[in-house]
CSV table of C-alpha atoms in Angstrom, one decimal:
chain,number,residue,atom,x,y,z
P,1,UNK,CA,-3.3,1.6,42.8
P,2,UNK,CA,-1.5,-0.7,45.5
P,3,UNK,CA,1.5,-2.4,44.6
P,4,UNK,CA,0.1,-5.8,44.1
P,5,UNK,CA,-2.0,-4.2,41.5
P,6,UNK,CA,0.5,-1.9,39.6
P,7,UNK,CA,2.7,-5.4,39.3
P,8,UNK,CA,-0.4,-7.1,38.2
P,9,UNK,CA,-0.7,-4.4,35.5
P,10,UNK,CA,2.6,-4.6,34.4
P,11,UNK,CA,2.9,-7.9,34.2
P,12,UNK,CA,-0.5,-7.7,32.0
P,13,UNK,CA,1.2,-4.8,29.1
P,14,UNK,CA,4.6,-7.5,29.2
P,15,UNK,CA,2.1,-10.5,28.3
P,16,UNK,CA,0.8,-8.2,25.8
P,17,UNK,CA,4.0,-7.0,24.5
P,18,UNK,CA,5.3,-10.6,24.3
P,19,UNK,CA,2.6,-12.4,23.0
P,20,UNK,CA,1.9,-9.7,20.0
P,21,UNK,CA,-1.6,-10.2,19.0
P,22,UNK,CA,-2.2,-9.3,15.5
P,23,UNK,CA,-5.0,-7.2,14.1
P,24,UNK,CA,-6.3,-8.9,10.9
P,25,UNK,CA,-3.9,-7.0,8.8
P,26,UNK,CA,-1.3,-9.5,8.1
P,27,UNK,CA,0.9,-9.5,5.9
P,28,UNK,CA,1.4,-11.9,3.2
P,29,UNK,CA,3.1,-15.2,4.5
P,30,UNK,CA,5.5,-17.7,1.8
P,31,UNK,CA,6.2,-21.0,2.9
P,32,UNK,CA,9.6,-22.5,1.7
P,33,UNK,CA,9.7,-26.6,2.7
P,34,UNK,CA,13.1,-28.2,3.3
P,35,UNK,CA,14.8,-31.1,1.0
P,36,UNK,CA,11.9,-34.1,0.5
P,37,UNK,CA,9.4,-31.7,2.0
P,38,UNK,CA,7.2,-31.3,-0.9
P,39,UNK,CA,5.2,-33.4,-3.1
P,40,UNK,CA,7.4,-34.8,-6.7
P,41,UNK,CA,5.6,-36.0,-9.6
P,42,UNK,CA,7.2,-38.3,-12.5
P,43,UNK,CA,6.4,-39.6,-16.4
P,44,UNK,CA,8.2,-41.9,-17.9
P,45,UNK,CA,8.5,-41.6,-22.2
P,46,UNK,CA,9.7,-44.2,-24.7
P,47,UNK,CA,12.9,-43.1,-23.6
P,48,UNK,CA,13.4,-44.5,-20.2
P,49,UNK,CA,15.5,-47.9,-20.1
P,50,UNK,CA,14.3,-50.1,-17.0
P,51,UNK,CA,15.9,-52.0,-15.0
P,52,UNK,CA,14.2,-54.5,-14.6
P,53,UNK,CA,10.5,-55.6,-14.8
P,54,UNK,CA,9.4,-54.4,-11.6
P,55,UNK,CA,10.8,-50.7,-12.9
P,56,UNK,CA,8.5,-51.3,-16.5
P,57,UNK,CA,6.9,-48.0,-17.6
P,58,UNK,CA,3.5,-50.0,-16.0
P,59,UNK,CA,5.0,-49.8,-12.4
P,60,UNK,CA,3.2,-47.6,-11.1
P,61,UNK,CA,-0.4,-48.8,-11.8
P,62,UNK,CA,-2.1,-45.2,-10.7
P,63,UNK,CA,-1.4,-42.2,-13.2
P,64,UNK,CA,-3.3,-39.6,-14.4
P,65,UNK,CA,-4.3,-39.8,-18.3
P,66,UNK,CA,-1.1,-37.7,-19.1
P,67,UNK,CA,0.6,-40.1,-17.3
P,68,UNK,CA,2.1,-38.5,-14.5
P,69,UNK,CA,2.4,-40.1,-10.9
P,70,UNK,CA,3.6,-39.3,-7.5
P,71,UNK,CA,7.0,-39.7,-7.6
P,72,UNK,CA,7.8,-38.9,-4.1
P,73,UNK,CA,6.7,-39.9,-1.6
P,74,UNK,CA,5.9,-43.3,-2.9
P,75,UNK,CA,5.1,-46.2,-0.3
P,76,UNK,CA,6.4,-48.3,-2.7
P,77,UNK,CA,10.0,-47.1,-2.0
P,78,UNK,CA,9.5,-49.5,1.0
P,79,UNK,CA,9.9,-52.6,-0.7
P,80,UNK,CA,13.3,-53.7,-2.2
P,81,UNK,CA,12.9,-54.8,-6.0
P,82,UNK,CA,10.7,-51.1,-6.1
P,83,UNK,CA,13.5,-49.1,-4.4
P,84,UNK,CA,16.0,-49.4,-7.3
P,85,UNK,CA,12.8,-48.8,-9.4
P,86,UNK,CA,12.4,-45.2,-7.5
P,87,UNK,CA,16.3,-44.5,-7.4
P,88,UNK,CA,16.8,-44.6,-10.7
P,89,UNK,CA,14.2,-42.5,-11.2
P,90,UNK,CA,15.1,-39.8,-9.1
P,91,UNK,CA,18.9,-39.8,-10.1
P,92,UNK,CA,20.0,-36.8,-11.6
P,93,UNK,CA,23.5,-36.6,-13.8
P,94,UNK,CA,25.7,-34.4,-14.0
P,95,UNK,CA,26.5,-33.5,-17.6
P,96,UNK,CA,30.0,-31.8,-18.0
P,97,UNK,CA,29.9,-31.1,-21.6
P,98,UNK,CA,26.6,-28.5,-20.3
P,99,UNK,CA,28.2,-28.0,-16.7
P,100,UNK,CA,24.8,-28.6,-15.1
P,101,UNK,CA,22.0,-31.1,-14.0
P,102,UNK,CA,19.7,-33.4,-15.6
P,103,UNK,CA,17.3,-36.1,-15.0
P,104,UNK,CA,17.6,-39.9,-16.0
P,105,UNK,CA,17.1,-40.1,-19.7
P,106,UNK,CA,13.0,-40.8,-20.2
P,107,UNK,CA,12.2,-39.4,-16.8
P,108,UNK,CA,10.4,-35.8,-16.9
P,109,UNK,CA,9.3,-34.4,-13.3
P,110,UNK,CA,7.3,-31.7,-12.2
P,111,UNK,CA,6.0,-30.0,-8.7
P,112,UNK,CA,2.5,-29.6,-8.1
P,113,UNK,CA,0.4,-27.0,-6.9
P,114,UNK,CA,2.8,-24.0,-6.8
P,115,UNK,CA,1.6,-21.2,-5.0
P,116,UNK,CA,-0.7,-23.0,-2.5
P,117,UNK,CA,-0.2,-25.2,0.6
P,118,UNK,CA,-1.2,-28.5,-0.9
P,119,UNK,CA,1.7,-29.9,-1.9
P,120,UNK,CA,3.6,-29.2,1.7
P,121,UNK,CA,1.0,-30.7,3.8
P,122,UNK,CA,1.7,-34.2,3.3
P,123,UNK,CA,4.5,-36.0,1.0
P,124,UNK,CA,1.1,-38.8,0.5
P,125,UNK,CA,-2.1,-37.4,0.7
P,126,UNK,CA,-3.5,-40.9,1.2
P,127,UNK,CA,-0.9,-41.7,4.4
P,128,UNK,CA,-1.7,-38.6,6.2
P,129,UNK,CA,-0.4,-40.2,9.9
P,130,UNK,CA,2.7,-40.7,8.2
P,131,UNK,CA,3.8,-38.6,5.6
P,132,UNK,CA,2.8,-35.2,7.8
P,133,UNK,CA,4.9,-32.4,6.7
P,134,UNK,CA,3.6,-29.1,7.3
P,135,UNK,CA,0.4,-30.0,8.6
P,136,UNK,CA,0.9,-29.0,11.8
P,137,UNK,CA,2.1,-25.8,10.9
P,138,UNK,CA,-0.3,-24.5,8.4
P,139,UNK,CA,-3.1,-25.3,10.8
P,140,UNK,CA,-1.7,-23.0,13.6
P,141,UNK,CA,-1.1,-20.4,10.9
P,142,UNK,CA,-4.9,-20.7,10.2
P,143,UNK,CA,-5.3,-20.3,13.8
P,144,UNK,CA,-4.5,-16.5,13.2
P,145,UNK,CA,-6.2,-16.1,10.5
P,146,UNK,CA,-3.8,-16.9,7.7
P,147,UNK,CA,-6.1,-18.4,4.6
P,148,UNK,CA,-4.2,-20.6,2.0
P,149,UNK,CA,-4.5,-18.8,-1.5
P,150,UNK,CA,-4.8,-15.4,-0.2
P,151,UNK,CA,-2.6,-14.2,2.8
P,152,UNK,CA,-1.1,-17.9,2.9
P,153,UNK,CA,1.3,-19.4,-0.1
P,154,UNK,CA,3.5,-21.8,-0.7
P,155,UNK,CA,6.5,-22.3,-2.8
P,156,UNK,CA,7.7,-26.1,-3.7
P,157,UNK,CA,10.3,-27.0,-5.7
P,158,UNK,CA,12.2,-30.2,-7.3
P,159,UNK,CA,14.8,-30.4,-4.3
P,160,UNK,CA,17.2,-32.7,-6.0
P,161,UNK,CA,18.6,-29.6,-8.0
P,162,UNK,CA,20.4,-27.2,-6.1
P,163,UNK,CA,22.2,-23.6,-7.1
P,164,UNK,CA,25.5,-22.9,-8.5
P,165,UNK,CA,28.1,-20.0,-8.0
P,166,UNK,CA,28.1,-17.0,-10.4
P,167,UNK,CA,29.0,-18.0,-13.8
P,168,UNK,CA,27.6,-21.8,-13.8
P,169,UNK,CA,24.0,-22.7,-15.1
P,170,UNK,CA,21.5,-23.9,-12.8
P,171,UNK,CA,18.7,-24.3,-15.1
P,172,UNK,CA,16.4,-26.1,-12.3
P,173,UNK,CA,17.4,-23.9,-9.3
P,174,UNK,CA,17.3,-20.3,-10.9
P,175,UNK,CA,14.0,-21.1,-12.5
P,176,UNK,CA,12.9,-21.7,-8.9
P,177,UNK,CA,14.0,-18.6,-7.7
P,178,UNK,CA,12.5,-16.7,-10.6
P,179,UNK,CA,9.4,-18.1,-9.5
P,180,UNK,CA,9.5,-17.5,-5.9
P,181,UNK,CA,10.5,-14.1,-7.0
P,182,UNK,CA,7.1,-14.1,-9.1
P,183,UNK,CA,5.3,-15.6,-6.0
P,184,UNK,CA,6.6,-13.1,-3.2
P,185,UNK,CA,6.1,-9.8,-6.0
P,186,UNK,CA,2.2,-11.6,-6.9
P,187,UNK,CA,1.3,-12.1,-3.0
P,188,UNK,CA,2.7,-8.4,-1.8
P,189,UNK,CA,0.0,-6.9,-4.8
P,190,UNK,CA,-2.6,-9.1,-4.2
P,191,UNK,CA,-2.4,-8.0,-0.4
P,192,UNK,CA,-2.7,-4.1,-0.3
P,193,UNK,CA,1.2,-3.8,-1.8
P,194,UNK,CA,2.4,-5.1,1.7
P,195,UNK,CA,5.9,-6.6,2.1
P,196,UNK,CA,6.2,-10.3,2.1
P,197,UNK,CA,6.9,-12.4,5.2
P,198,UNK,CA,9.5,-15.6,4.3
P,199,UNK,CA,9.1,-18.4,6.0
P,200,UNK,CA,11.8,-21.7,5.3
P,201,UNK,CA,12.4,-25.0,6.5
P,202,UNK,CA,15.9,-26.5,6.6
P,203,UNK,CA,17.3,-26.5,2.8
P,204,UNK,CA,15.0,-23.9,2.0
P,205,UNK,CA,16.5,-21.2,3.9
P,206,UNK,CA,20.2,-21.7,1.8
P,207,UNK,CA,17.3,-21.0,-1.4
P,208,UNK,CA,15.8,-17.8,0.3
P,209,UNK,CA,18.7,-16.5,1.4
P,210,UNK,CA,20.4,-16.8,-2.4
P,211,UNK,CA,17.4,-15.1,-3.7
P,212,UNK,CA,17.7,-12.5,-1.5
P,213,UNK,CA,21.5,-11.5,-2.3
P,214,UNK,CA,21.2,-11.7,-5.8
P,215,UNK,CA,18.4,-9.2,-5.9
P,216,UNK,CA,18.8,-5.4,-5.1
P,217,UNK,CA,18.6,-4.0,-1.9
P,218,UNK,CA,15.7,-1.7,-3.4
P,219,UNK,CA,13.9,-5.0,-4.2
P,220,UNK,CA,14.1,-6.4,-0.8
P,221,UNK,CA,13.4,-3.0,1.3
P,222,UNK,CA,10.2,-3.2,-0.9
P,223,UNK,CA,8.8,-6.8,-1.0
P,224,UNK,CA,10.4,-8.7,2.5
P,225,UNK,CA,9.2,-7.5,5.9
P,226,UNK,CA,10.7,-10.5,7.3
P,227,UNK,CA,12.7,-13.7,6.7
P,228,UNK,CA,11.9,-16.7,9.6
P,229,UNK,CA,14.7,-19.5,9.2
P,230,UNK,CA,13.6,-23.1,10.8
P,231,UNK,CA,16.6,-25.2,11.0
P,232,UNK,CA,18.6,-23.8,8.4
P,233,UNK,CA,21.8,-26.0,7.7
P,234,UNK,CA,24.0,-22.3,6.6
P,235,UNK,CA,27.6,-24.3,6.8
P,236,UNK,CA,26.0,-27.9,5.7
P,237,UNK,CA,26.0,-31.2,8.0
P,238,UNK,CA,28.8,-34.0,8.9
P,239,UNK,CA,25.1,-36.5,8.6
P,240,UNK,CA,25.7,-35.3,4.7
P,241,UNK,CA,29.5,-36.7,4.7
P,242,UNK,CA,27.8,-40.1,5.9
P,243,UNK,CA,25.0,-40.0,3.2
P,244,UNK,CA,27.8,-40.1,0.6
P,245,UNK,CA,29.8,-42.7,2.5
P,246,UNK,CA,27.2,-45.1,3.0
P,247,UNK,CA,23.6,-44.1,2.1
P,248,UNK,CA,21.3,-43.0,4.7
P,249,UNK,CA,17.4,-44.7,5.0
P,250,UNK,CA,16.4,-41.6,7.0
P,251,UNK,CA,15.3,-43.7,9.7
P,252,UNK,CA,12.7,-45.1,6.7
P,253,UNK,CA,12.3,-49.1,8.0
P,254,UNK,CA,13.3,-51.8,5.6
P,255,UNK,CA,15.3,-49.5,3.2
P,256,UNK,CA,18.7,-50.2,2.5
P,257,UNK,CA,21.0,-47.9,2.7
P,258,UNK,CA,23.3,-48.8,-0.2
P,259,UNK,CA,20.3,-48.9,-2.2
P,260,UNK,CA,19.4,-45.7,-1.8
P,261,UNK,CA,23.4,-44.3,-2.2
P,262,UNK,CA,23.9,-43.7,-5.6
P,263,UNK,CA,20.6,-41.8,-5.7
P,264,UNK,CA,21.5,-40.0,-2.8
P,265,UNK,CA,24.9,-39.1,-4.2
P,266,UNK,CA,23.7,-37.8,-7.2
P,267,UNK,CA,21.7,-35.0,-6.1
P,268,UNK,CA,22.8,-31.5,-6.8
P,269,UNK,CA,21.4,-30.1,-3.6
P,270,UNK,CA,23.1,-33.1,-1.1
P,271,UNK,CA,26.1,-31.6,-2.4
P,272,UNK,CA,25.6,-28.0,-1.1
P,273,UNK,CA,24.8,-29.6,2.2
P,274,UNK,CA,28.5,-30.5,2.5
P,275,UNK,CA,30.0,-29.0,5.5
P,276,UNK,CA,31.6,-25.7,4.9
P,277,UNK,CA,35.0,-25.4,5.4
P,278,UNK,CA,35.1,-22.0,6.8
P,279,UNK,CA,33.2,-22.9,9.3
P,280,UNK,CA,34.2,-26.5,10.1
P,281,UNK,CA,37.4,-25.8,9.5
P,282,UNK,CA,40.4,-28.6,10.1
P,283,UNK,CA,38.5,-30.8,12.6
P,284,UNK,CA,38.2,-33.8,11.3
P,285,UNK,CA,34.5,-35.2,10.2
P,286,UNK,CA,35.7,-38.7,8.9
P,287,UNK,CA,38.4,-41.0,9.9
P,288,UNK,CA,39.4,-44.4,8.5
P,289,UNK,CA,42.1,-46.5,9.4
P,290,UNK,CA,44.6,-44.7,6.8
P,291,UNK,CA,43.2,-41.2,6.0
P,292,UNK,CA,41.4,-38.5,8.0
P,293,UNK,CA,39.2,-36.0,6.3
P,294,UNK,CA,38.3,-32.6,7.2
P,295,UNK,CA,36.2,-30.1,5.5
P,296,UNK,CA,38.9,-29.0,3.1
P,297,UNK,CA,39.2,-32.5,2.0
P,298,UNK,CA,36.0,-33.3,0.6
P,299,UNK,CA,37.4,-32.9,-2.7
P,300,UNK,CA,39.6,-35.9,-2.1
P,301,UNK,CA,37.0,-37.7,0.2
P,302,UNK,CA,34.3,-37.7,-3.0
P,303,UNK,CA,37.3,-39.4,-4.5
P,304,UNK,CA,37.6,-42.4,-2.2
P,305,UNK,CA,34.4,-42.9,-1.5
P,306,UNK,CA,34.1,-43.8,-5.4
P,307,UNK,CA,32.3,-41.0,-6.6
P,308,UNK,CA,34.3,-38.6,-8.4
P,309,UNK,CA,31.9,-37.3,-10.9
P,310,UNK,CA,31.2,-35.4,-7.9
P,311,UNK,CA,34.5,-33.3,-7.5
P,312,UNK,CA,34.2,-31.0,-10.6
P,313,UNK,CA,31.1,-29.9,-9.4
P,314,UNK,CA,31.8,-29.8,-6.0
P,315,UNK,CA,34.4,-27.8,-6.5
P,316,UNK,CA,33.9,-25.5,-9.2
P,317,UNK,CA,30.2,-25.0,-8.4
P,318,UNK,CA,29.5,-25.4,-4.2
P,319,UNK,CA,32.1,-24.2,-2.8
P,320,UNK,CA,32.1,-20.4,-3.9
P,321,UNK,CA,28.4,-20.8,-2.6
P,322,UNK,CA,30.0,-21.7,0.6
P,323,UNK,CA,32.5,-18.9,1.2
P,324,UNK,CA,30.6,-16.4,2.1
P,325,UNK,CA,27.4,-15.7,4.0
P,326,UNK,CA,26.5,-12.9,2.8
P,327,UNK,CA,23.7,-10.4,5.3
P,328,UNK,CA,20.9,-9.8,3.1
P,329,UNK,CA,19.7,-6.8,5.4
P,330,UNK,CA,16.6,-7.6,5.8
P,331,UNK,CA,14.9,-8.7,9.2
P,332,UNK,CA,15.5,-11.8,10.2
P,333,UNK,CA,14.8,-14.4,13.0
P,334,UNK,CA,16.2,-18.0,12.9
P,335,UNK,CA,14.8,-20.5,14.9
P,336,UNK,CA,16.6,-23.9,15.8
P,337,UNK,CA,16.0,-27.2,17.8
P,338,UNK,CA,19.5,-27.5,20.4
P,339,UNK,CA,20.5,-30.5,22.4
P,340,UNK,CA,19.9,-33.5,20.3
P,341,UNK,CA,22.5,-35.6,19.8
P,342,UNK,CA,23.7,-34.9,16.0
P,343,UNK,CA,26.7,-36.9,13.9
P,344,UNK,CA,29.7,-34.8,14.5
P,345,UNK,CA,32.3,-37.1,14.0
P,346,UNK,CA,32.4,-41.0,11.6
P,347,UNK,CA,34.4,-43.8,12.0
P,348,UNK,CA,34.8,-45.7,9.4
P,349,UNK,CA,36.5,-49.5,10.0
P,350,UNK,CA,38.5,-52.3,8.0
P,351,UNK,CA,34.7,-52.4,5.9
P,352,UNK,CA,35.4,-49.6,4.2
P,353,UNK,CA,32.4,-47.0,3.3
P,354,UNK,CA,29.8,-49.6,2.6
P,355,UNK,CA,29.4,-50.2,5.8
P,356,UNK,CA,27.8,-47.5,8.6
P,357,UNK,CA,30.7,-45.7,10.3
P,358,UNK,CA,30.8,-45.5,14.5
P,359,UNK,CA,29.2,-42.0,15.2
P,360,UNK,CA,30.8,-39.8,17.4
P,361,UNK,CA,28.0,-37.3,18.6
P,362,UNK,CA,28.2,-33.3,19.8
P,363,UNK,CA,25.5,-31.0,19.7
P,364,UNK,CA,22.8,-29.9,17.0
P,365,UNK,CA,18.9,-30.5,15.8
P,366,UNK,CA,20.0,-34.4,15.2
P,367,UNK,CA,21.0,-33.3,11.4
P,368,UNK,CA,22.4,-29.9,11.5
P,369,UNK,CA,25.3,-29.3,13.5
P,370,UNK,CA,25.3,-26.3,16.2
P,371,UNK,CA,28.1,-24.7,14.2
P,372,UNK,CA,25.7,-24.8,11.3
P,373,UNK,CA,22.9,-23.7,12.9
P,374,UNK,CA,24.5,-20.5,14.5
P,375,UNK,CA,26.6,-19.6,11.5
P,376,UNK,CA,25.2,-16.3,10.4
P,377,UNK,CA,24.9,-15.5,14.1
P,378,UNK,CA,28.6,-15.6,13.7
P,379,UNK,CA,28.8,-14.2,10.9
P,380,UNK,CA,26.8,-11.5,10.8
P,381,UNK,CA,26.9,-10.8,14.8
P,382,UNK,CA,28.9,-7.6,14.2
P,383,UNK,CA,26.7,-6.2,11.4
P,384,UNK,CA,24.7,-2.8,12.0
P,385,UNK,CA,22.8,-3.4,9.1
P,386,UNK,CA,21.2,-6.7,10.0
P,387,UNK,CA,18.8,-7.4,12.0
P,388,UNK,CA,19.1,-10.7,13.6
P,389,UNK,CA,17.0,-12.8,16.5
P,390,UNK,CA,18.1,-16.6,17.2
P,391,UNK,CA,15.4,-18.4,19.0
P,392,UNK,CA,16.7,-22.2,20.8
P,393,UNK,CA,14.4,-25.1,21.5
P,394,UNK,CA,16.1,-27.5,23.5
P,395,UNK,CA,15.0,-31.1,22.4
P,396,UNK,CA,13.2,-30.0,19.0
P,397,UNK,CA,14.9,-32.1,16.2
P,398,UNK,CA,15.8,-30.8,13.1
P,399,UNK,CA,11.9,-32.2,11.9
P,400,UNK,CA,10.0,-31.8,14.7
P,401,UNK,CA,10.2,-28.1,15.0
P,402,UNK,CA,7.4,-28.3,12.5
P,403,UNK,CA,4.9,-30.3,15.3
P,404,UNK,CA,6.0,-29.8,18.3
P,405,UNK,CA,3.8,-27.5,20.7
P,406,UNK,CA,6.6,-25.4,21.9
P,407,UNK,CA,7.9,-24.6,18.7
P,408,UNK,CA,4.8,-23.4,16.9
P,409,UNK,CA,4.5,-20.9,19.7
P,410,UNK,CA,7.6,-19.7,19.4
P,411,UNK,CA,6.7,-19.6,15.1
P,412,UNK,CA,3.1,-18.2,15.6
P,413,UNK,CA,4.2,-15.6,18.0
P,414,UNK,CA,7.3,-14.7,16.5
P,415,UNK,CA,4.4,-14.0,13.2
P,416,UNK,CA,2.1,-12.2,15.5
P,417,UNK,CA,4.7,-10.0,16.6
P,418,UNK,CA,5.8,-9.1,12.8
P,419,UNK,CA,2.4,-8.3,12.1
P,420,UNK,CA,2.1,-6.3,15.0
P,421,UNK,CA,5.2,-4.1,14.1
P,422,UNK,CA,6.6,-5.0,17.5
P,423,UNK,CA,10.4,-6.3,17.9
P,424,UNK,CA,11.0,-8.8,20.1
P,425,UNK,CA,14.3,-9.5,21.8
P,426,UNK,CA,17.0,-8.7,19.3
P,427,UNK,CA,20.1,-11.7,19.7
P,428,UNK,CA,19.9,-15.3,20.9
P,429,UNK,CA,17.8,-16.5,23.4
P,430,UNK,CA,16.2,-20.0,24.5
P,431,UNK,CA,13.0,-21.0,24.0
């Protein structure tokens, strides 16, 4: 063989090697959306108070004949006097006296379609072009032969509630993870008794990754073959310290911000996303003209932002969840967006919080901070008994690593590669 074609042939087994084509064997695949990436759906009972006449038990017009309706996403969120309608709908309290979560009073929820895709595809079946969620993604998972209901699942959740350290209730959250746990042991029997492959967005890699630790290592070695993180936020966001300061629309046109705040605020899970103070440690995330606020003063921020039914919780029930990352020894590969400007720093004037700060920017996925991103690579760097791949995109955003070409390649391959038993590049590389 000449040179030209013993290069030629190598270069052939490394396309080989790196693309990892999969035999039809896979392996079961779970799909865990991020925070407002699934589908919501709401009744009201004799019990729920309006607001006003716009928020009447008629509003909206379209339920089933039980009475439930799409709670989010609702287009109607768009237009002011229905706003307050949906936010006080969506609030959760905090009740003290039961040291956990609840909805409004009159308000019962409920997600739909646990198990399959549907309710991650799009937030409004009916606006496909604009409530595209994870589309994109199940269609290039189909690509490969993935088939919703049988090799292909998906596990959505009510993502105002969040989790709480040991010895506090989390009626919502733990439920959730009992399920997922139900989901992953139902999808491994119903495949041959082959492990499960996890695959999160954003907030749902914090649930994955509690599920994991506070199961047995027997458990995992039997049921996981893999965990994929997209855009995990492991140490939280500063965009989170803004969120509670001033509201954030989401970019979502004609919302206002301060509308949307006290909803925002009351969410179990925006609390988690706090960031950590281990690993933001005493820079400061928030400066006003008299006090500067650092990680370790979120405590007293909550406080002077006017929310401090937010403190107990915060700190008796987040922040042991935020003190350690814990390696959950299973395989796993994150992959992030990098070089999009992201909130690192807020500057908040005479206005006070009800105003938007000034935005000093540094680098991240446009919500998560790099610090966040890269925390368990940090963490768990030194760690013989984790496995650990971190894949960067430069210019994906926190969202659009869910669309973008480049990124389902990186996703698709990454899942041809696990099916193929063949280990790609263990550490950090770029996309």
């Amino acid at each position: 063989m000449t040179g030209v074609g013993i290069k030629m042939a190598m270069a052939s087994i490394a396309m080989m090697w790196y693309t990892c084509q999969a035999d039809s064997n896979l392996h079961p695949l779970i799909l865990v959306p991020g925070s407002g990436g699934n589908q919501l759906e709401a009744r009201l009972t004799r019990d729920y108070k309006p607001s006003s006449f716009f928020c009447n038990r008629w509003n909206p017009i379209s339920k089933d004949k039980n009475g439930w309706f799409r709670l989010w996403f609702d287009p109607s969120v768009l237009l002011a006097p229905f706003t307050k309608c949906f936010c006080e709908r969506m609030m959760l309290y905090y009740d003290p006296d039961l040291d956990d979560y609840r909805n409004a009073p009159g308000v019962e929820t409920r997600v739909p379609h646990f198990g399959g895709t549907q309710a991650l595809l799009y937030l409004d079946p009916h606006l496909k072009h604009i409530t595209a969620y994870m589309s994109s993604l199940v269609e290039s998972l189909a690509e490969i032969g993935y088939v919703d209901g049988k090799t292909l699942f998906g596990a959505p959740y009510d993502f105002r509630y969040g989790l709480a350290a040991a010895g506090h209730p989390s009626q919502v959250g733990s439920k959730f993870l009992q399920d997922l746990k139900s989901l992953i042991e139902e999808a491994s029997t119903s495949n041959g008794d082959k492990p499960v492959i996890l695959l999160s967005h954003s907030l749902g890699g914090l649930f994955v990754l509690q599920l994991l630790n506070r199961n047995p290592l027997p458990w995992r070695q039997k049921y996981i073959k893999h965990f994929i993180a997209l855009s995990a936020p492991w140490g939280g966001t500063v965009q989170e310290m803004l969120t509670f300061a001033s509201g954030n629309s989401l970019g979502v046109p004609l919302v206002d911000p301060l509308l949307v705040r006290a909803e925002q605020r009351s969410s179990d899970s925006n609390l988690w996303l706090m960031p950590s103070p281990k690993l933001f440690g005493h820079k400061p995330l928030a400066v006003t003209p008299n006090v500067t606020y650092s990680a370790y003063d979120i405590p007293q921020f909550l406080e002077d932002i006017g929310f401090h039914e937010g403190v107990r919780p915060y700190k008796s029930r987040i922040l042991p969840l935020m003190e350690h990352l814990l390696a959950p020894e299973v395989p796993i590969t994150c992959i992030i967006g990098s070089g999009v400007t992201t909130p690192e720093s807020l500057f908040f004037g005479e206005c006070g919080f009800d105003k938007q700060p000034e935005i000093v920017y540094g680098d991240g996925d446009g919500t998560v901070n790099m610090v966040s991103l890269l925390a368990v690579e940090s963490e768990w760097g030194e760690n013989r008994n984790q496995t650990l791949t971190v894949i960067r995109i430069p210019g994906v955003s926190h969202t659009s690593i869910l669309e973008d070409d480049t990124a389902l390649r990186e996703i698709v391959g990454e899942l041809q590669c696990i099916n193929s038993d063949i280990m790609r590049t263990v550490g950090s590389r770029t996309s």
